[in-house]
PDB file of C-alpha atoms in Angstrom:
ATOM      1  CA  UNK A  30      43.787   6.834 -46.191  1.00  0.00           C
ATOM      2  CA  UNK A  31      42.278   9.508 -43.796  1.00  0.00           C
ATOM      3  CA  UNK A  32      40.947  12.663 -45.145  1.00  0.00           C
ATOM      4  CA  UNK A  33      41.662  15.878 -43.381  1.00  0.00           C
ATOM      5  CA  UNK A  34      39.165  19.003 -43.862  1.00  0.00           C
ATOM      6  CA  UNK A  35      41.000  22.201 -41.679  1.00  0.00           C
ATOM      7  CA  UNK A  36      43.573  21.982 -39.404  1.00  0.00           C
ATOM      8  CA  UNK A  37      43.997  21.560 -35.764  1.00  0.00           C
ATOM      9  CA  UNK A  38      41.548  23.989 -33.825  1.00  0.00           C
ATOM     10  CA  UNK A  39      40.780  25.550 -36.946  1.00  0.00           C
ATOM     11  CA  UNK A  40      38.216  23.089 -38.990  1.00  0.00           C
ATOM     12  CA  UNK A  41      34.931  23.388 -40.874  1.00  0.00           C
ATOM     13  CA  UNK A  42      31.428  22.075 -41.220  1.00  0.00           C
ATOM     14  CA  UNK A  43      31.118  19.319 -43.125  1.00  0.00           C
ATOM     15  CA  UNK A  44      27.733  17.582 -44.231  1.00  0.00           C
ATOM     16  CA  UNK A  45      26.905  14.544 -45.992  1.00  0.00           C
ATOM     17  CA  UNK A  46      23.702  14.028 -47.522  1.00  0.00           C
ATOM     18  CA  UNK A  47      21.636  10.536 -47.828  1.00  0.00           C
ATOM     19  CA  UNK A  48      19.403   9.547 -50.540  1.00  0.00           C
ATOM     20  CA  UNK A  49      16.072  10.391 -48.734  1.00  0.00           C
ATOM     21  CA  UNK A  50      14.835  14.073 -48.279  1.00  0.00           C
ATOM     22  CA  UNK A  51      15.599  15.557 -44.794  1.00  0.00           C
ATOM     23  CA  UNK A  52      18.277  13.085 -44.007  1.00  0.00           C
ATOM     24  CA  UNK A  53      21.865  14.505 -43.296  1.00  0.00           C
ATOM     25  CA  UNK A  54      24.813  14.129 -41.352  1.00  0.00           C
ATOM     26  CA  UNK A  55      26.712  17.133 -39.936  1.00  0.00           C
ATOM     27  CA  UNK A  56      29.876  17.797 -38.417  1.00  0.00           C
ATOM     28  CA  UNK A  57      29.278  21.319 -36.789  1.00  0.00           C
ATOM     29  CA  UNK A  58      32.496  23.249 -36.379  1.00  0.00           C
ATOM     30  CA  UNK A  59      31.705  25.388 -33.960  1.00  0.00           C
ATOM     31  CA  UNK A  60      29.588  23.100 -31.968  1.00  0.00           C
ATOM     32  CA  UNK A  61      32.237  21.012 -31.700  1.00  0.00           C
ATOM     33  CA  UNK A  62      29.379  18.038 -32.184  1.00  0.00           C
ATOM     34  CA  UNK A  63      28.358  15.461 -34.953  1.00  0.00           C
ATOM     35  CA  UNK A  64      24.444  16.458 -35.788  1.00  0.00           C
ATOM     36  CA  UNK A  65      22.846  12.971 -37.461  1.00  0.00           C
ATOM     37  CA  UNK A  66      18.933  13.416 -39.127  1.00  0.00           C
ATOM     38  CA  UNK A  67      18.238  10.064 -39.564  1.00  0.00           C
ATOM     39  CA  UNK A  68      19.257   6.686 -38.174  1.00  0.00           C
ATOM     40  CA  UNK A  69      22.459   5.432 -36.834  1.00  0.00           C
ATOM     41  CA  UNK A  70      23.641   1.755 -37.261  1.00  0.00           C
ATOM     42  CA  UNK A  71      26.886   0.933 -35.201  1.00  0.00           C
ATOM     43  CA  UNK A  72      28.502  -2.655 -35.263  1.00  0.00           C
ATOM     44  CA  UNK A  73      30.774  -2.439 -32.378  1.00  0.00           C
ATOM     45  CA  UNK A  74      31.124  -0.815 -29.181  1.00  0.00           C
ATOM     46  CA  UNK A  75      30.213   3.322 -28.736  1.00  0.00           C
ATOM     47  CA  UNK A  76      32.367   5.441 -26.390  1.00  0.00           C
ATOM     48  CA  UNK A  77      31.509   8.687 -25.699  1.00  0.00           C
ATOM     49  CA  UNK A  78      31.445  11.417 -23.209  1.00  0.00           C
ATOM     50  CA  UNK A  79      27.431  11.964 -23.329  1.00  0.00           C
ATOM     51  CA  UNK A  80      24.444  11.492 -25.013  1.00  0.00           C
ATOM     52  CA  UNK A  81      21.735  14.446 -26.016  1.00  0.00           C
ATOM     53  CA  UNK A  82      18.588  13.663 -27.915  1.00  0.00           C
ATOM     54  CA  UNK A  83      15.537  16.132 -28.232  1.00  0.00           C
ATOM     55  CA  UNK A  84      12.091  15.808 -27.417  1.00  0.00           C
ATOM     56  CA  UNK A  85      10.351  12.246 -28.226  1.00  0.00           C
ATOM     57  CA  UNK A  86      13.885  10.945 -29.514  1.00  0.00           C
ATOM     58  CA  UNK A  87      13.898   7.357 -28.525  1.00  0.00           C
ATOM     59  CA  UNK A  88      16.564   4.954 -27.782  1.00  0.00           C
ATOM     60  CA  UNK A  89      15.719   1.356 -28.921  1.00  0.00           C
ATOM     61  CA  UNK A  90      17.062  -1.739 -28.005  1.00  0.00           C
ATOM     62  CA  UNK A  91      16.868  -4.965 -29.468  1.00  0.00           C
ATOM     63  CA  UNK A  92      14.886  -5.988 -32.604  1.00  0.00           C
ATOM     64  CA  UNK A  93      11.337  -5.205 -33.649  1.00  0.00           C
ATOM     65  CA  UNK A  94      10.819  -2.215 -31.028  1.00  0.00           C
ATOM     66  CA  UNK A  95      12.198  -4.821 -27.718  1.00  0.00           C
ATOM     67  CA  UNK A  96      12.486  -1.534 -25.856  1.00  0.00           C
ATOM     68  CA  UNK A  97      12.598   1.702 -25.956  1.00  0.00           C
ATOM     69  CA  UNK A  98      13.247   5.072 -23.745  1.00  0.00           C
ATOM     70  CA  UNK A  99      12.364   8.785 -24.306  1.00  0.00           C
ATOM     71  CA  UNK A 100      11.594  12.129 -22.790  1.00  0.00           C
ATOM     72  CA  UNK A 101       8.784  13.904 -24.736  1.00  0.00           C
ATOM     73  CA  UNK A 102       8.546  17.260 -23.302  1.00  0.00           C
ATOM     74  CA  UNK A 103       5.495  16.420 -20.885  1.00  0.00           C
ATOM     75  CA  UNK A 104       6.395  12.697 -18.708  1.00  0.00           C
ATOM     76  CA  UNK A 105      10.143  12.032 -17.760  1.00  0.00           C
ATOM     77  CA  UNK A 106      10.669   8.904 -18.660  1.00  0.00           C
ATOM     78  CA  UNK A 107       8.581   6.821 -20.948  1.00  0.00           C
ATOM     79  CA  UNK A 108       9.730   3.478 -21.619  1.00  0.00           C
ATOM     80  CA  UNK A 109       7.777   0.690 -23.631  1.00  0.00           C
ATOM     81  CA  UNK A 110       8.635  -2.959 -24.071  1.00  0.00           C
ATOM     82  CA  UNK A 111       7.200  -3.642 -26.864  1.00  0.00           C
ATOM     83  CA  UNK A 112       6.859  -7.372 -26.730  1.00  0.00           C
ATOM     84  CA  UNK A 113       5.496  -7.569 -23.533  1.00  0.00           C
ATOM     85  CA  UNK A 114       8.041  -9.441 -21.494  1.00  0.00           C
ATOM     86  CA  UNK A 115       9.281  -8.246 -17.995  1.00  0.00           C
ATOM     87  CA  UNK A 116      11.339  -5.299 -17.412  1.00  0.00           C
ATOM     88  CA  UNK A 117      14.219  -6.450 -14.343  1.00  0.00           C
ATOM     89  CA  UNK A 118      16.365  -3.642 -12.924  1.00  0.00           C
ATOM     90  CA  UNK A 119      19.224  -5.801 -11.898  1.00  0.00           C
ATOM     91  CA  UNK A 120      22.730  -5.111 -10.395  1.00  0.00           C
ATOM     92  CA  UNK A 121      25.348  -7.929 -11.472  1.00  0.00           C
ATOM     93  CA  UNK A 122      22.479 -10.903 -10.986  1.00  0.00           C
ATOM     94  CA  UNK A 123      21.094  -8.986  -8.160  1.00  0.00           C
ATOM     95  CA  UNK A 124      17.386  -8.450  -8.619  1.00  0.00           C
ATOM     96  CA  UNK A 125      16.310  -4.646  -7.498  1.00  0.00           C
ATOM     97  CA  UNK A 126      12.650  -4.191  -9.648  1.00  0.00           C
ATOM     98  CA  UNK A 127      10.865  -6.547 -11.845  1.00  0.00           C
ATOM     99  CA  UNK A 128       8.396  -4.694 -14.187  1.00  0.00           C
ATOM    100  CA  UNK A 129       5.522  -7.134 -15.702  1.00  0.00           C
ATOM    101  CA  UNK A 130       2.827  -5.295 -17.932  1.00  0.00           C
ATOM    102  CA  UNK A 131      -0.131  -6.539 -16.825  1.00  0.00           C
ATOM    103  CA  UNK A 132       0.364  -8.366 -13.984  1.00  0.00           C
ATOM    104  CA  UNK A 133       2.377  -7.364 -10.756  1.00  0.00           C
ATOM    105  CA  UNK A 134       5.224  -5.087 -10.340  1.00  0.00           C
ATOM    106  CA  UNK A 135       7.773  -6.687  -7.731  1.00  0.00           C
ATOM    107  CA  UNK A 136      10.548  -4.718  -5.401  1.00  0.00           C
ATOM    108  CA  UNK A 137      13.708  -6.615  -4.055  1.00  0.00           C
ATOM    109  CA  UNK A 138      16.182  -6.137  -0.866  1.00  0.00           C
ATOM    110  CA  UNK A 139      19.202  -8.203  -1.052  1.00  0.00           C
ATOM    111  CA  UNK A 140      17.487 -10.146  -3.694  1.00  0.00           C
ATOM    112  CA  UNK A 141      14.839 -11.248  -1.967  1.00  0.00           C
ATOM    113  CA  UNK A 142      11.238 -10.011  -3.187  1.00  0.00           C
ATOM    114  CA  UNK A 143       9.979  -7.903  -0.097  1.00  0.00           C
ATOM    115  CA  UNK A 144       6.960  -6.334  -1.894  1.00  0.00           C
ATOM    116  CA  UNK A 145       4.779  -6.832  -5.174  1.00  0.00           C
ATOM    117  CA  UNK A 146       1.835  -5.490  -6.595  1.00  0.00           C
ATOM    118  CA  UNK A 147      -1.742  -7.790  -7.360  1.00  0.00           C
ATOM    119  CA  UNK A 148      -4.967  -7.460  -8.481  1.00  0.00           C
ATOM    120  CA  UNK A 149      -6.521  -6.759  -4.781  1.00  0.00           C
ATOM    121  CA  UNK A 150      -3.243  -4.363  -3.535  1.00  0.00           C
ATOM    122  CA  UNK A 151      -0.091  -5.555  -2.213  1.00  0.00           C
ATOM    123  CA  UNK A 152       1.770  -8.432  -1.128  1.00  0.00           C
ATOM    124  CA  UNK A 153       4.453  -7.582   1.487  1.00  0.00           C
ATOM    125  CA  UNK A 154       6.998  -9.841   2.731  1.00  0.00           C
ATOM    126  CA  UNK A 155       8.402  -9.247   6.142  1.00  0.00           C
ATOM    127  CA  UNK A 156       7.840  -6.871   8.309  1.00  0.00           C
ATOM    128  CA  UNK A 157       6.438  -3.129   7.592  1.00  0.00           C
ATOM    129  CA  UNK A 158       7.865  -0.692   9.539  1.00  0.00           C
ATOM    130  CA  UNK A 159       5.700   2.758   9.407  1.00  0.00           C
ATOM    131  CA  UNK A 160       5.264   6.371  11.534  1.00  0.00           C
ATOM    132  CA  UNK A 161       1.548   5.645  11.307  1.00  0.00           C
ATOM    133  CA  UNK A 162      -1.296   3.815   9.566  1.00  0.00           C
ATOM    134  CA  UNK A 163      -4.624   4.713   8.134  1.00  0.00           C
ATOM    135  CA  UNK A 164      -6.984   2.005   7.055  1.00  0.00           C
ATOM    136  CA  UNK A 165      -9.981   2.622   4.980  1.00  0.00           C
ATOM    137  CA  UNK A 166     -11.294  -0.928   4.632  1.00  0.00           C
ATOM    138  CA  UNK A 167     -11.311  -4.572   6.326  1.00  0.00           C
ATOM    139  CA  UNK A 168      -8.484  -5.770   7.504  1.00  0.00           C
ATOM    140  CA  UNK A 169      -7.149  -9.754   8.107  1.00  0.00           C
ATOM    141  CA  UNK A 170      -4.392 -10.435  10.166  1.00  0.00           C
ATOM    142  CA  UNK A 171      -3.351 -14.420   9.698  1.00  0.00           C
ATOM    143  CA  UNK A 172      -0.687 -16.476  11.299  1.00  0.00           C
ATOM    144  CA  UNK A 173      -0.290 -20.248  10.816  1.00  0.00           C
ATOM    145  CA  UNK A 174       0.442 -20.280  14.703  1.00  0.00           C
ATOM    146  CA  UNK A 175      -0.380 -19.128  17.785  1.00  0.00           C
ATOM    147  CA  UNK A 176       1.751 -16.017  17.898  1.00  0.00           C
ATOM    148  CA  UNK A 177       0.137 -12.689  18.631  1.00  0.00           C
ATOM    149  CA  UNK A 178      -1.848 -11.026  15.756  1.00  0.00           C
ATOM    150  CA  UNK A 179      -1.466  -7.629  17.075  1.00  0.00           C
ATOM    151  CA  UNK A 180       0.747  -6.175  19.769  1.00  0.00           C
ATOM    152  CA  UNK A 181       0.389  -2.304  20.790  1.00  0.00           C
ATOM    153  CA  UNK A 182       3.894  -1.202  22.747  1.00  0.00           C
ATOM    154  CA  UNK A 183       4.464   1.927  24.016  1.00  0.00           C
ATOM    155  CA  UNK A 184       8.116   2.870  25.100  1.00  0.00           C
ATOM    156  CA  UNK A 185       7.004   6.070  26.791  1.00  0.00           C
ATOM    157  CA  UNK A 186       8.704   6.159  30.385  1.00  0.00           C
ATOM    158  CA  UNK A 187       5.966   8.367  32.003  1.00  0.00           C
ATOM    159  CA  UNK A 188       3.115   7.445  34.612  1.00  0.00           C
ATOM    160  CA  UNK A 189       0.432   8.210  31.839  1.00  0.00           C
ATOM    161  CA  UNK A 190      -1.312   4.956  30.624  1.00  0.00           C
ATOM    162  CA  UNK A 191       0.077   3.210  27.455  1.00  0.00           C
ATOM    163  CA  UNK A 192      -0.316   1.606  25.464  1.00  0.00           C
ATOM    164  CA  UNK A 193      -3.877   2.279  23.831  1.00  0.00           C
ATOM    165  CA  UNK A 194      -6.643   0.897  22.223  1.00  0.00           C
ATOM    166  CA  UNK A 195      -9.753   2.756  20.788  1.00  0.00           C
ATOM    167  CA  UNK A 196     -12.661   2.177  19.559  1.00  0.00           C
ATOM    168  CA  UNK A 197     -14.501   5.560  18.286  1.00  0.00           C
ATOM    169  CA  UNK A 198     -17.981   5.434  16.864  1.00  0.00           C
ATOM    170  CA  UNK A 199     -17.980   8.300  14.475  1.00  0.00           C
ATOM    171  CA  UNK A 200     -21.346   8.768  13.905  1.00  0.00           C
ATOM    172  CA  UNK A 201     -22.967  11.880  12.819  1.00  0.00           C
ATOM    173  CA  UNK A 202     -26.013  11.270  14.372  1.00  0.00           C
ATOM    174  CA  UNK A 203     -25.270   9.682  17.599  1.00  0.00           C
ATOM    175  CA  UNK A 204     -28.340   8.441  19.311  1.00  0.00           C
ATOM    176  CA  UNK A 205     -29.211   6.739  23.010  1.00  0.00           C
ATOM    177  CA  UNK A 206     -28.650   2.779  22.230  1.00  0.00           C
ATOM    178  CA  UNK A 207     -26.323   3.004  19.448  1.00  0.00           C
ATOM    179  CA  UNK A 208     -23.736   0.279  19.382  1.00  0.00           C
ATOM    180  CA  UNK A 209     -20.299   2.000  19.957  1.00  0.00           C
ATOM    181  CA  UNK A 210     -18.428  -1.015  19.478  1.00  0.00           C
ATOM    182  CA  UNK A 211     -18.221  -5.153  19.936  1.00  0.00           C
ATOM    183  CA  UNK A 212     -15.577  -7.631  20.476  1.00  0.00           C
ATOM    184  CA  UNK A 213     -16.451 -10.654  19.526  1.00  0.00           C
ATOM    185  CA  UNK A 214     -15.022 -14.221  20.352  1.00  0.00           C
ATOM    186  CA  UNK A 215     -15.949 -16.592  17.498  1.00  0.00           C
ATOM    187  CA  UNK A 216     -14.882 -20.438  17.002  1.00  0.00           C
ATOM    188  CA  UNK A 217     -16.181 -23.272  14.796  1.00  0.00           C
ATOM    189  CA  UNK A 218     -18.977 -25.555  15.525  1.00  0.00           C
ATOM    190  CA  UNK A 219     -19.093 -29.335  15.188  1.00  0.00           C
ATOM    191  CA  UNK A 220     -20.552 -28.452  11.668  1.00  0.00           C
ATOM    192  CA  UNK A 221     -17.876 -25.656  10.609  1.00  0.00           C
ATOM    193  CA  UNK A 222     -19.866 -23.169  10.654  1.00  0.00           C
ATOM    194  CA  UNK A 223     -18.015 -19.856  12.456  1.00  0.00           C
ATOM    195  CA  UNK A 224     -20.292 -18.977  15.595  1.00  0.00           C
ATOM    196  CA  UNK A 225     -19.800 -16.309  17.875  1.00  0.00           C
ATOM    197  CA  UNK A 226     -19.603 -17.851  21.980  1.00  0.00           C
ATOM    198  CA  UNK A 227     -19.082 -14.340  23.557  1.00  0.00           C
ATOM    199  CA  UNK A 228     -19.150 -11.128  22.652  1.00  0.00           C
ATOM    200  CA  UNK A 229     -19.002  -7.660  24.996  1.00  0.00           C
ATOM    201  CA  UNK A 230     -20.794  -4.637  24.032  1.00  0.00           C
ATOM    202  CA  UNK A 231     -20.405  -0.873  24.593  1.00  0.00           C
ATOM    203  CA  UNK A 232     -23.816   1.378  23.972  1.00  0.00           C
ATOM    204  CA  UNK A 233     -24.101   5.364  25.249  1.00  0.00           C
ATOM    205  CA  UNK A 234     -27.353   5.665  27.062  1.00  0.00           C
ATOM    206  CA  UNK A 235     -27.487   9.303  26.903  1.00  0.00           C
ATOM    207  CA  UNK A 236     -25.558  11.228  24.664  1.00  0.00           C
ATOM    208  CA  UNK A 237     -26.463  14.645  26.183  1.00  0.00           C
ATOM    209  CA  UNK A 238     -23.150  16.673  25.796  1.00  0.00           C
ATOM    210  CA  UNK A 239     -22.024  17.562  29.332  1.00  0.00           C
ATOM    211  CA  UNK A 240     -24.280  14.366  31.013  1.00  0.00           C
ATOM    212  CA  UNK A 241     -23.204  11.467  28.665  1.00  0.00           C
ATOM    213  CA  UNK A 242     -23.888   7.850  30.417  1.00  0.00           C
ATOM    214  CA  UNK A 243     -22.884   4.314  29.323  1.00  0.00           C
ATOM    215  CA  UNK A 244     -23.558   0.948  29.229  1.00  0.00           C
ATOM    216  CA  UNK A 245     -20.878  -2.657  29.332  1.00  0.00           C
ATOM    217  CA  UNK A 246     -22.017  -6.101  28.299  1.00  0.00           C
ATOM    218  CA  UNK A 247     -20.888  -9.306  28.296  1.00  0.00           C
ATOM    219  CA  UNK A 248     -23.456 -11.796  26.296  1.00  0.00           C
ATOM    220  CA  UNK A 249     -22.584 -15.576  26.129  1.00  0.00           C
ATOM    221  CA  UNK A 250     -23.942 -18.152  23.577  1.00  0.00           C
ATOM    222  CA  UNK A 251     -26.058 -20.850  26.127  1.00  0.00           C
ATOM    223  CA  UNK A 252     -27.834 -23.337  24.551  1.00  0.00           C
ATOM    224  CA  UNK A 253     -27.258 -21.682  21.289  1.00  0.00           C
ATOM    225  CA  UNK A 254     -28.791 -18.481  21.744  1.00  0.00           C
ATOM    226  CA  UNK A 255     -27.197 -15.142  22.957  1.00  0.00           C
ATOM    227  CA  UNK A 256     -27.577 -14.356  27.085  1.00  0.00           C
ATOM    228  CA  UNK A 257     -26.794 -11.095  28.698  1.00  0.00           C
ATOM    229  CA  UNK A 258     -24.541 -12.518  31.424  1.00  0.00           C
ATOM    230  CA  UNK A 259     -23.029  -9.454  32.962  1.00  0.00           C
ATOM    231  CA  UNK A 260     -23.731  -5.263  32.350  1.00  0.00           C
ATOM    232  CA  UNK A 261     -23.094  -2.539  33.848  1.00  0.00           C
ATOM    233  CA  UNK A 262     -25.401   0.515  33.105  1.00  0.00           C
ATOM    234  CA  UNK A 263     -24.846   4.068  34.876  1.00  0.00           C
ATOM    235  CA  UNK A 264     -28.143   4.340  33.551  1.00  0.00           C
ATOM    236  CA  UNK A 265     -29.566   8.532  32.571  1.00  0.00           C
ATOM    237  CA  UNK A 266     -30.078  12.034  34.472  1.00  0.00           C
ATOM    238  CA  UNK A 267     -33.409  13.284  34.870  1.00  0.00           C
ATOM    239  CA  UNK A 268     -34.265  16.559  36.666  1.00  0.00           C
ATOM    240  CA  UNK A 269     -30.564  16.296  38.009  1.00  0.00           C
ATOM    241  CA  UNK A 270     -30.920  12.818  39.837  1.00  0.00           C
ATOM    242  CA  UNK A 271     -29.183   9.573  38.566  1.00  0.00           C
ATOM    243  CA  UNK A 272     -31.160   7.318  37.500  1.00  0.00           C
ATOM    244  CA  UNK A 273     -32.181   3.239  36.012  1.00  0.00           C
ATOM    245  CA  UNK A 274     -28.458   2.711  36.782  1.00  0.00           C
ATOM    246  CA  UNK A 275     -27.441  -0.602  37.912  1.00  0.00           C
ATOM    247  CA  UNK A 276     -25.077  -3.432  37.830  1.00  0.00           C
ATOM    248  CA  UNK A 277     -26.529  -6.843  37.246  1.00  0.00           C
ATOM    249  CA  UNK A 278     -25.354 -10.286  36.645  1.00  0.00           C
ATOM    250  CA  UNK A 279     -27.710 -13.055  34.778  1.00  0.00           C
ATOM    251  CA  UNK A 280     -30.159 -10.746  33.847  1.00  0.00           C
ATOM    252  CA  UNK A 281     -31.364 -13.234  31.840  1.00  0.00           C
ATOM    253  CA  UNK A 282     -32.212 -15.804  34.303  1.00  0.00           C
ATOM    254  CA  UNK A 283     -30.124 -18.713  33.232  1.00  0.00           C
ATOM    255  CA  UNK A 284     -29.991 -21.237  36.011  1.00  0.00           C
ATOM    256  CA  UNK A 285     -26.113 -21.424  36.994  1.00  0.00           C
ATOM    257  CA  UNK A 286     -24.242 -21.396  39.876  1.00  0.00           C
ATOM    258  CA  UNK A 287     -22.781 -18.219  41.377  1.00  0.00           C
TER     259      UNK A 287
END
């Protein structure tokens, strides 16, 4: 049979205690809510409009602590698995996350993996669209073919020159000589060993603010040593005359045809 405490929009609170200290269950009139101090078993299937649990209240699923989700008053979300497999954020079969303690953590577009974490950084699949970049370390661009590594486009419509490229030596104790930058052209030998064949050079010869002057090289490998094949130096200013500039080709004497 069904008991009845009150009447319709007129009822009372009713609690039930358990058989250890501190463990109750009330029905709170004019709460209009069911207040529970302990643990809830349900066989079956829970409807309800909401769900409110305090501070470091956890939800649990599965046995032996599978999972579980609270808020405790300091971090959002907390979630542990507690046996350590991987977390998947799926809709239907659809892969959206993969979470995997200890190893990478994996993000999905149209169920295809597009980016995951490893031990080094990142692995990203496809193609990474981005307002600018900022790198603080080495970087390795690798194809398997003979497509372009690196393309600079600019779109601009205007006369001015784009796209650019540049090279900035950002030295805080820039000196006459210093290297400002080198591009170098490097193949294997017959033994495998990487080796560079050219390489072209840029060097400030004076770095007086207001009379800076440069320098352009092109060395080539002959005979398996380095050769300055080509440079262009404006050279210095002294007592307001140019000077030591020149323009030379084989300054290194290499006998060769011109």
């Amino acid at each position: 049979g069904t008991i009845t405490v009150g009447v319709d929009d007129t009822g009372y609170d009713v609690k039930f205690f358990g058989a250890t200290s501190g463990k109750s269950m009330l029905w709170d009139e004019s709460a209009d809510s069911l207040i529970v101090n302990g643990t809830v078993d349900v066989v079956g299937t829970v409807t309800a409009d909401g769900l409110i649990m305090g501070d470091a209240e956890k939800i649990q699923l599965g046995a032996s602590t599978d999972f579980e989700i609270w808020h405790d008053n300091t971090n959002s979300i907390n979630v542990i698995e507690g046996n350590y497999h991987p977390i998947h954020f799926l809709h239907g079969a659809e892969k959206l996350m993969v979470l995997d303690d200890d190893a990478d953590v994996q993000l999905y577009y149209n169920n295809g993996l597009k980016l995951a974490t490893t031990n080094t950084g990142v692995d990203v699949t496809g193609t990474v669209t981005a307002d600018g970049l900022t790198v603080a370390g080495a970087t390795t661009m690798t194809t398997a073919d003979n497509t372009a590594q690196l393309t600079l486009i600019s779109t601009d419509a205007d006369g001015s020159s784009g796209p650019k490229l540049t090279m900035f030596r950002n030295s805080g104790s820039p000196a006459d000589g210093d290297a400002l930058g080198i591009i170098d052209f490097t193949g294997e030998d017959s033994n495998g060993d990487e080796t560079r064949y050219v390489a072209m050079f840029a060097r400030p010869t004076d770095v007086t603010n207001g009379d800076e002057f440069g320098k352009f090289q092109i060395i080539v490998a002959t005979d398996g040593v380095d050769k300055d094949y080509f440079h262009i130096d404006a050279g210095t200013k002294s007592s307001g005359s140019f000077v030591n500039g020149e323009i030379v080709f084989n300054e290194d004497s290499q006998d060769i045809d011109f």
